[in-house]
Short mmCIF file of C-alpha atoms and ligand atoms in Angstrom, two decimals:
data_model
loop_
_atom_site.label_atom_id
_atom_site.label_comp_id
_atom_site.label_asym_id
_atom_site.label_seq_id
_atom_site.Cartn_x
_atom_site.Cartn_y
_atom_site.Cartn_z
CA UNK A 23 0.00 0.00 0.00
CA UNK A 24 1.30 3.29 -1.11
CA UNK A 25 -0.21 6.98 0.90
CA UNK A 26 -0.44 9.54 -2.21
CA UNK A 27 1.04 12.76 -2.12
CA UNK A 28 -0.34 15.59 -4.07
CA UNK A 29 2.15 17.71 -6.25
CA UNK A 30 1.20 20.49 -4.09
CA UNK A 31 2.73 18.28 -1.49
CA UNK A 32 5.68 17.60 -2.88
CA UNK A 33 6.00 21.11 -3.89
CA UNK A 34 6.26 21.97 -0.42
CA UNK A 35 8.67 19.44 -0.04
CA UNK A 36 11.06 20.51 -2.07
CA UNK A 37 10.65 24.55 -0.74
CA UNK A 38 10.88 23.11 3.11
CA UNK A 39 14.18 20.45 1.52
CA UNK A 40 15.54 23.55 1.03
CA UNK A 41 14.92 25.51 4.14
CA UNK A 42 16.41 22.29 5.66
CA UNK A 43 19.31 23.05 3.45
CA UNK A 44 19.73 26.51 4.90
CA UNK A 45 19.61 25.19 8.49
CA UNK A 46 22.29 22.54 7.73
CA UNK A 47 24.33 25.30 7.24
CA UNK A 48 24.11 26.79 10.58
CA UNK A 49 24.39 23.26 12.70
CA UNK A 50 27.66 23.36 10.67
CA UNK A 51 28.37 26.49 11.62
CA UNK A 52 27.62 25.64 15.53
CA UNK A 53 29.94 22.88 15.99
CA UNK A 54 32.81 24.85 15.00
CA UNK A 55 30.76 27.01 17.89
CA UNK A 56 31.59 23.67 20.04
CA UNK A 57 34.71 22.78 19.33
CA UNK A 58 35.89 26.62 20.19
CA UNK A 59 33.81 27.55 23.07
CA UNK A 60 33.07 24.91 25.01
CA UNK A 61 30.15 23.30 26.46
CA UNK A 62 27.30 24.99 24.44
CA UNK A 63 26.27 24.48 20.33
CA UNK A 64 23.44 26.79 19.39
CA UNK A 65 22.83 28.27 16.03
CA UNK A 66 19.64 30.61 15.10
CA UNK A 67 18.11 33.76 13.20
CA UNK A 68 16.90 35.77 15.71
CA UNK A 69 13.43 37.09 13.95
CA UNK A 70 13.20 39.97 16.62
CA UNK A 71 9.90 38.38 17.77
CA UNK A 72 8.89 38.82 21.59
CA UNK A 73 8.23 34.87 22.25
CA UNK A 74 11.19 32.35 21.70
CA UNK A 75 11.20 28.74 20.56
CA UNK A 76 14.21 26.52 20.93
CA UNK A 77 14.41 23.13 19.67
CA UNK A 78 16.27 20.05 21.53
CA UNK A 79 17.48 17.83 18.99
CA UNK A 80 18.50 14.21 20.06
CA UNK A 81 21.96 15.24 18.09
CA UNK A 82 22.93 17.82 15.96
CA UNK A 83 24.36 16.96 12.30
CA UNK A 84 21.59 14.28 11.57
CA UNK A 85 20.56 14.92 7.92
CA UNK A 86 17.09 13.69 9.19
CA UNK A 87 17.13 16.47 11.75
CA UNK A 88 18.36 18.66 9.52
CA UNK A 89 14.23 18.25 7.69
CA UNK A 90 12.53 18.63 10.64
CA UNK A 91 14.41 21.70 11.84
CA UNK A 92 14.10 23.06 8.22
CA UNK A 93 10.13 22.72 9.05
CA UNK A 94 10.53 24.07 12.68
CA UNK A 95 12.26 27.58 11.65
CA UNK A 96 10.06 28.17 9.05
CA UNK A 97 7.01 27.51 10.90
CA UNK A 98 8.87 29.91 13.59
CA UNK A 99 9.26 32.70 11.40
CA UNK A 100 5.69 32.24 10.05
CA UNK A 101 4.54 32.61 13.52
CA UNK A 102 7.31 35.46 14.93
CA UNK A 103 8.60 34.05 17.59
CA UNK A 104 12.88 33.91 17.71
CA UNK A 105 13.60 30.57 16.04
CA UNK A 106 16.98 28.79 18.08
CA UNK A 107 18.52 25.30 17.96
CA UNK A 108 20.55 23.35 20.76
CA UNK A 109 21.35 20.35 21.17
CA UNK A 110 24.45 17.62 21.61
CA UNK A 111 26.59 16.14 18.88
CA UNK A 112 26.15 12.63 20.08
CA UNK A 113 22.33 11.24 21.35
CA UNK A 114 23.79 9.81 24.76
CA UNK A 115 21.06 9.83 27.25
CA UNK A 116 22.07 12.70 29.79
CA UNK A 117 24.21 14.69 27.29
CA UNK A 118 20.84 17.41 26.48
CA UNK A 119 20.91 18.05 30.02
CA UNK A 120 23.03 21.28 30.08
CA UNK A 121 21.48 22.96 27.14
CA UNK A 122 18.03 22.32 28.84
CA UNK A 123 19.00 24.17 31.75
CA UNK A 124 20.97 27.21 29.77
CA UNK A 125 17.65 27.53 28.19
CA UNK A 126 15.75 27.25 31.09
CA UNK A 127 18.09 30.20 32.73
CA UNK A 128 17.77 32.43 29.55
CA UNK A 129 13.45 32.43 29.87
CA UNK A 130 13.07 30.30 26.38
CA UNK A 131 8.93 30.49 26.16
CA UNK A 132 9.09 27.19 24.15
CA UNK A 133 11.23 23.94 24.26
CA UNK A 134 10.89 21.43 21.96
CA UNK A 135 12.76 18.31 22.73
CA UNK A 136 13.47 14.85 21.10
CA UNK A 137 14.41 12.68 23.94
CA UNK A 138 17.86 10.79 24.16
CA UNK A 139 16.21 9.00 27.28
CA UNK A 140 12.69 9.24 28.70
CA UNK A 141 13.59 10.34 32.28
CA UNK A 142 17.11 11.37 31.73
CA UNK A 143 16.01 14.69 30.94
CA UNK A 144 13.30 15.15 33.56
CA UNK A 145 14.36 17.15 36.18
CA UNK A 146 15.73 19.73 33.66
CA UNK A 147 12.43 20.25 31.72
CA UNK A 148 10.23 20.39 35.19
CA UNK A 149 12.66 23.27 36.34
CA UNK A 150 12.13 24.80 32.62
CA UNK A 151 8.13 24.37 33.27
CA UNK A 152 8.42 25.81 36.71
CA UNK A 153 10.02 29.14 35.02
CA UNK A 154 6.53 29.64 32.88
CA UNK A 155 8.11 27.32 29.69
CA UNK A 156 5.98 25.09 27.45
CA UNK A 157 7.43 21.93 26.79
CA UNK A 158 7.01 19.98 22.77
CA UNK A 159 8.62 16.86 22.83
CA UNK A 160 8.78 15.57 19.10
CA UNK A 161 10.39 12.45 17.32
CA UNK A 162 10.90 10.36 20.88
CA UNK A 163 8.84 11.30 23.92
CA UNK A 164 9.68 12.28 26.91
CA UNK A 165 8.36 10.02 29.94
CA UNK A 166 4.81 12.05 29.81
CA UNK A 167 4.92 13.44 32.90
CA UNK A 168 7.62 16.14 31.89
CA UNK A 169 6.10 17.89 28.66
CA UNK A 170 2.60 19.20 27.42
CA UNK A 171 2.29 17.54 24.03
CA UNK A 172 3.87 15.11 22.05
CA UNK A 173 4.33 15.81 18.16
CA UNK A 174 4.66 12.43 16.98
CA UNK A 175 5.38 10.97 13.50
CA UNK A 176 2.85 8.61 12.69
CA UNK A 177 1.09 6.37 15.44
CA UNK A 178 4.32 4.38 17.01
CA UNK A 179 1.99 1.38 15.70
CA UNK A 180 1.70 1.96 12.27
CA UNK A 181 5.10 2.39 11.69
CA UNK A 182 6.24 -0.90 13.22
CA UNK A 183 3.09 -3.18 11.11
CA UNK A 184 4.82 -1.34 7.32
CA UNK A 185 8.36 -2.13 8.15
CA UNK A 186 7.33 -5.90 9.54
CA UNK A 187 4.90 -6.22 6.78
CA UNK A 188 8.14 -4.96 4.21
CA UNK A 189 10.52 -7.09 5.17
CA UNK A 190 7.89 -9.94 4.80
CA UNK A 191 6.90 -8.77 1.04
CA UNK A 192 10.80 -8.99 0.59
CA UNK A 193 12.13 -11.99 2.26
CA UNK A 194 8.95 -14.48 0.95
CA UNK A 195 7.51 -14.45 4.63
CA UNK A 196 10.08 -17.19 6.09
CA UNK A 197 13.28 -16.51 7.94
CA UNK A 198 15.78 -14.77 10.59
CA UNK A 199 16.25 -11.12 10.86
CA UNK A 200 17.92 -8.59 12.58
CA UNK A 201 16.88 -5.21 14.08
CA UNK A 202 19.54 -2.42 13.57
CA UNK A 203 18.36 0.40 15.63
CA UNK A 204 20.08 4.24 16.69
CA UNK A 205 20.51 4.43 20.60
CA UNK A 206 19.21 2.07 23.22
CA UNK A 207 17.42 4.61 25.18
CA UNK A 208 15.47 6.18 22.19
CA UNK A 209 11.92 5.93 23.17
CA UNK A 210 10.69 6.36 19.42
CA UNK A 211 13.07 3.13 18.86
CA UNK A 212 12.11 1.09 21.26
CA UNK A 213 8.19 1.69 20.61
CA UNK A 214 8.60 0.49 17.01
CA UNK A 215 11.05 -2.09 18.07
CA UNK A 216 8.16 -3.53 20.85
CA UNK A 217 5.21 -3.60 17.98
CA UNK A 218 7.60 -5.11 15.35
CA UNK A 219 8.10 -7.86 17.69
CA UNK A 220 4.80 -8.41 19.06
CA UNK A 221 3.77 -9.00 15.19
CA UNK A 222 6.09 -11.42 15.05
CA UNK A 223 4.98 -13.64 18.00
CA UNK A 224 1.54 -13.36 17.37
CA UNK A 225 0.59 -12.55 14.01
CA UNK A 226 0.09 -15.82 12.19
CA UNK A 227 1.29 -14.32 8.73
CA UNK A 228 4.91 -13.75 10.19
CA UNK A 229 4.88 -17.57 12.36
CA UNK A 230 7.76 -18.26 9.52
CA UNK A 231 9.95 -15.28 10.53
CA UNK A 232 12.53 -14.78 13.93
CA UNK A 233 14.05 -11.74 14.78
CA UNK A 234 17.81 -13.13 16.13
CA UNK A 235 19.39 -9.79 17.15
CA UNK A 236 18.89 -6.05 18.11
CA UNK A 237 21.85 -3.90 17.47
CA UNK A 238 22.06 -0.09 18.06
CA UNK A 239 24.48 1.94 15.75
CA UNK A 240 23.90 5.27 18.33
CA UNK A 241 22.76 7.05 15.17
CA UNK A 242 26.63 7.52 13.97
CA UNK A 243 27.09 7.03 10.38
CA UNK A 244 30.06 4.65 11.09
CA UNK A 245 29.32 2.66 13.87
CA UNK A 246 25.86 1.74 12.57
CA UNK A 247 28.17 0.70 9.31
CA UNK A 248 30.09 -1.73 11.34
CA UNK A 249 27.38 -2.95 13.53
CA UNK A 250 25.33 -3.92 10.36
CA UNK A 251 29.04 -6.00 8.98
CA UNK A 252 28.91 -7.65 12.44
CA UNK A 253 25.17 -8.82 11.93
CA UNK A 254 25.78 -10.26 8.87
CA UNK A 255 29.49 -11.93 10.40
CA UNK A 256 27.76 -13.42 13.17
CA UNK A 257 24.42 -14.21 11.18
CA UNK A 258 25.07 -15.65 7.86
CA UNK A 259 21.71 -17.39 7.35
CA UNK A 260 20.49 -13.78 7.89
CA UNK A 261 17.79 -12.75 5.70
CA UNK A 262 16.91 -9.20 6.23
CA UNK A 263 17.83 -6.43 8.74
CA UNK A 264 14.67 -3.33 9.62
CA UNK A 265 16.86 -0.31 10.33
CA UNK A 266 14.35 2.15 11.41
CA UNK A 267 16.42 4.93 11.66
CA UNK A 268 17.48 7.29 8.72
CA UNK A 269 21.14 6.77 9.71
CA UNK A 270 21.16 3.29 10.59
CA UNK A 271 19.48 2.33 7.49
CA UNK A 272 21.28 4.24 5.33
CA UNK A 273 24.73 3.24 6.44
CA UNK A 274 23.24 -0.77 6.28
CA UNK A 275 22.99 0.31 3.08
CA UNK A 276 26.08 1.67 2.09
CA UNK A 277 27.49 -2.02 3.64
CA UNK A 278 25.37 -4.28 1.34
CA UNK A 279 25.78 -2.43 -1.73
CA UNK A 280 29.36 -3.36 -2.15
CA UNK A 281 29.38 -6.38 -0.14
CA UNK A 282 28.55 -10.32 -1.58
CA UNK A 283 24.71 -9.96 0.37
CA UNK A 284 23.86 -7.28 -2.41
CA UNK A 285 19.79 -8.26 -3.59
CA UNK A 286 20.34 -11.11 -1.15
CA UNK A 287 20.02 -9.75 2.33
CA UNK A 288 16.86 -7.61 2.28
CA UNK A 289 17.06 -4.05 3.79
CA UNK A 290 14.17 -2.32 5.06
CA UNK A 291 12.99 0.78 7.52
CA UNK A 292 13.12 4.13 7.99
CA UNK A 293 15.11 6.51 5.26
CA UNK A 294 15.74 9.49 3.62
CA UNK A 295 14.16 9.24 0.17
CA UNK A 296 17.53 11.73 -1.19
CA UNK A 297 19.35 9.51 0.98
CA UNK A 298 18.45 6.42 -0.18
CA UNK A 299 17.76 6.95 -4.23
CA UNK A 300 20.65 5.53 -4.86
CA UNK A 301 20.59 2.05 -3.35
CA UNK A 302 16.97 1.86 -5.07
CA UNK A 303 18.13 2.38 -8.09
CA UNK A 304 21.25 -0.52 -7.82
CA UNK A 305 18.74 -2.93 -6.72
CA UNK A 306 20.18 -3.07 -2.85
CA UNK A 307 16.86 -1.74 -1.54
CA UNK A 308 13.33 -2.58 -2.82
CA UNK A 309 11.34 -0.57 -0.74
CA UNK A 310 11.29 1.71 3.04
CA UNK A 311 9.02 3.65 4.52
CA UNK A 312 9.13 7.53 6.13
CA UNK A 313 6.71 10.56 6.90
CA UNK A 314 7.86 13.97 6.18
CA UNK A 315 10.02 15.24 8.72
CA UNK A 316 9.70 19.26 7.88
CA UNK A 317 6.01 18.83 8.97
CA UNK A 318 6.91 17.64 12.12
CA UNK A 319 8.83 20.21 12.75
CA UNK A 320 6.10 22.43 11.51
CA UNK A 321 3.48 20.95 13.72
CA UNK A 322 5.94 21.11 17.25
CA UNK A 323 5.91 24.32 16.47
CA UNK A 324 2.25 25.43 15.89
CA UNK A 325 1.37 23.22 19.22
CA UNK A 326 4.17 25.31 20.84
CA UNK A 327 2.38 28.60 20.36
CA UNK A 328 -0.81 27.10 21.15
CA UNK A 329 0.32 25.90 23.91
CA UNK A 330 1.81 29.87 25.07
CA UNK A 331 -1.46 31.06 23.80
CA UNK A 332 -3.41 28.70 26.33
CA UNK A 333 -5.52 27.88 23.05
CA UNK A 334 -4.76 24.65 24.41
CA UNK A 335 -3.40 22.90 27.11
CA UNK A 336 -2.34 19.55 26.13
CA UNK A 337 -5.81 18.20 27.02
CA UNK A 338 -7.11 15.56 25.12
CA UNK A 339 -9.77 17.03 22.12
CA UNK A 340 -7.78 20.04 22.29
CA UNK A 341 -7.16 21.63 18.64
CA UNK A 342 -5.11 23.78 16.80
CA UNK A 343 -4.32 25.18 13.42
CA UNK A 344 -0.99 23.71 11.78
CA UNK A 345 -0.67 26.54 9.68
CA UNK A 346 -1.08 25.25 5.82
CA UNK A 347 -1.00 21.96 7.41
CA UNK A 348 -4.81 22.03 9.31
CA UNK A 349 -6.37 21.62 11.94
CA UNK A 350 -4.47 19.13 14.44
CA UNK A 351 -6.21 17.64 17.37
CA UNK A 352 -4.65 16.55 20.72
CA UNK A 353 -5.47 12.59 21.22
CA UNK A 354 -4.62 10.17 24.13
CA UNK A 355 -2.00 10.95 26.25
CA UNK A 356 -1.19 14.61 24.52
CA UNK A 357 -0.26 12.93 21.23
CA UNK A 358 -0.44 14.74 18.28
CA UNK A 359 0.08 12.76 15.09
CA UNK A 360 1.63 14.16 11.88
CA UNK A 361 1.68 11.42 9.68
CA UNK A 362 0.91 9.82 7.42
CA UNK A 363 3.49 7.39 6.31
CA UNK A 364 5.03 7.12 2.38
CA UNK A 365 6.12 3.98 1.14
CA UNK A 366 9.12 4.62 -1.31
CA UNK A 367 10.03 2.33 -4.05
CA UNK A 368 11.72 2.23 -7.55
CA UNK A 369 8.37 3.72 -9.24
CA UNK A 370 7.84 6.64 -6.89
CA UNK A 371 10.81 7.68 -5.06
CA UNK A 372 12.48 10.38 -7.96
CA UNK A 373 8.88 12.18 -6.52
CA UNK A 374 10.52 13.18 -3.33
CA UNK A 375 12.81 15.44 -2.62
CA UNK A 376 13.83 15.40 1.26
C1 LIG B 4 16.63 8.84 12.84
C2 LIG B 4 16.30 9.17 14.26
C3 LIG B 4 14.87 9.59 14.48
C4 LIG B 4 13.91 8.72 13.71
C5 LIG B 4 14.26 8.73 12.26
C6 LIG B 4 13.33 7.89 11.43
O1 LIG B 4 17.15 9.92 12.20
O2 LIG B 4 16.59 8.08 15.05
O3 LIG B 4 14.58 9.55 15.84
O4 LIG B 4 12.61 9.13 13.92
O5 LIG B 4 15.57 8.24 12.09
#
């Protein structure tokens, strides 16, 4: 099953892929901020608006981040408020800790955080809430209890039942597989991770399939590039790996394409369409799966000024207006869904540009 996209769609696409472009720039331009100053990476364009939003990436210099924050500044600057980014250059699970509480200290009206770790960051953001700030988490919750909304994806389901039901299509419903995910603590991760198993043990159209290992490539480009060598070392009946993570899956990818498992081992997941056009087209990947990620980024920050302008409160039934994107209501446990999901393959994915 393939979710259409109107042109108008993908028009925006391409204007937000290049927004995205633009804010790529300045995450390269903060961690030369890190390396010479110290304990703090920030980049932003100050719009001279009264309110402020900063967003809390789970790592900086994630081309997948890079999308969403593309989304975020321009849904800033549509809105006025000052548009900043902060975050760590690795997703360990206390290391957003510090620019929580920097934030928290300069009166940021609006964090929006993708959690390394569900509690890790706790204390911080209740201290940030205490001083008057509304708290977005997007991408991987937070343990509820420390923001107001969650901006996620696609329902945490859904995405697990495509990639399961993928790698099935692919591997003739019958064998082992492998899970190569980004950090351990990711609660996004470990969501999909839980449903993709669950389908396994109990839905009767995957009895022929095992899932042998979970490995975690931390979201770096090279260790997720060895980790997926070492699955196929130590597994060589293997017969697929789900990466659901833009970086793992595209650096799984990188390793098959030149390697003897090439249209053998099936890859599926989470990816980058611009990331991953290329292993389409050689025949190492048949198909994946993603949302758009600028709309996320869009939506955390439409729920963030909602949130400031008490039109709502995180309340389940509470709505809001996603700027071009709708109306966006506030479901069970202050979820807000973005969604929905694409399916790329060989016939569509030259209609994408992100
Ligand atoms: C990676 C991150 C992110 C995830 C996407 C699909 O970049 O792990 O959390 O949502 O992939």
């Amino acid at each position: 099953m393939t979710f259409p996209t109107s042109p108008r769609g993908r028009a925006l696409r391409r204007g937000l892929a290049a927004a995205a472009a633009l804010a790529a720039v300045s995450l390269v331009a903060s961690g030369c901020a890190l390396t010479a100053g110290g304990d703090d990476a920030s980049s932003g364009s100050g719009s001279g608006g009264t309110e402020s939003i900063a967003f809390v990436p789970k790592q900086l210099n994630n081309p997948y981040t890079d999308v969403v924050l593309g989304g975020g500044e321009e849904a800033s600057k549509a809105i006025g408020y000052d548009y900043s980014v902060v975050g760590p250059l690795e997703a360990s699970a206390s290391s957003q800790v510090t620019f929580l509480n920097t934030l928290t200290q300069q009166g940021t009206n609006v964090i929006v955080i993708a959690a390394n770790d569900p509690d890790a960051v706790g204390p911080a953001l209740k201290e940030a809430r205490d001083g008057g700030a509304k708290i977005v988490a997007f991408d991987s919750d937070t343990n509820p209890d420390y923001r107001d909304v969650f901006v996620s994806q696609v329902e945490a389901k859904d995405v697990a039942l495509i990639q399961i039901r993928q790698m099935s299509e692919q591997i003739g419903g019958e064998g082992d597989i492998a899970i190569l995910s980004a950090t351990a603590n990711a609660t996004n991760q470990n969501e999909w991770i839980k449903y993709i198993q669950e389908e396994v043990d109990t839905n009767p159209d995957y009895a022929g399939i095992t899932i042998v290992s979970t490995v975690y490539g931390d979201d770096d480009d090279a260790k997720s590039f060895q980790e997926a060598q070492g699955l196929l070392q130590a597994n060589p009946d293997l017969k697929g790996i789900i990466s659901p993570t833009t970086v793992g899956i595209a650096a799984t990818a990188r390793y098959l394409s030149t390697s003897e498992y090439k249209g053998k081992v099936a890859l599926t997941g989470l990816g980058l369409p611009n990331e991953m056009r290329e292993f389409v087209k050689d025949g190492t990947v048949t198909a994946f799966a993603l949302w758009d990620p600028a709309q996320l980024g869009e939506v955390a920050a439409y729920a963030g000024q909602a949130l400031v302008d008490g039109t709502i409160t995180g309340a389940k039934g509470d709505t809001f207006t996603a700027g071009d994107l709708g109306e966006r209501t506030v479901g069970d446990d202050g979820i807000v869904i973005v969604g929905p999901p694409t399916e790329f393959d060989a016939d569509n994915i030259d209609d994408y540009d992100f």
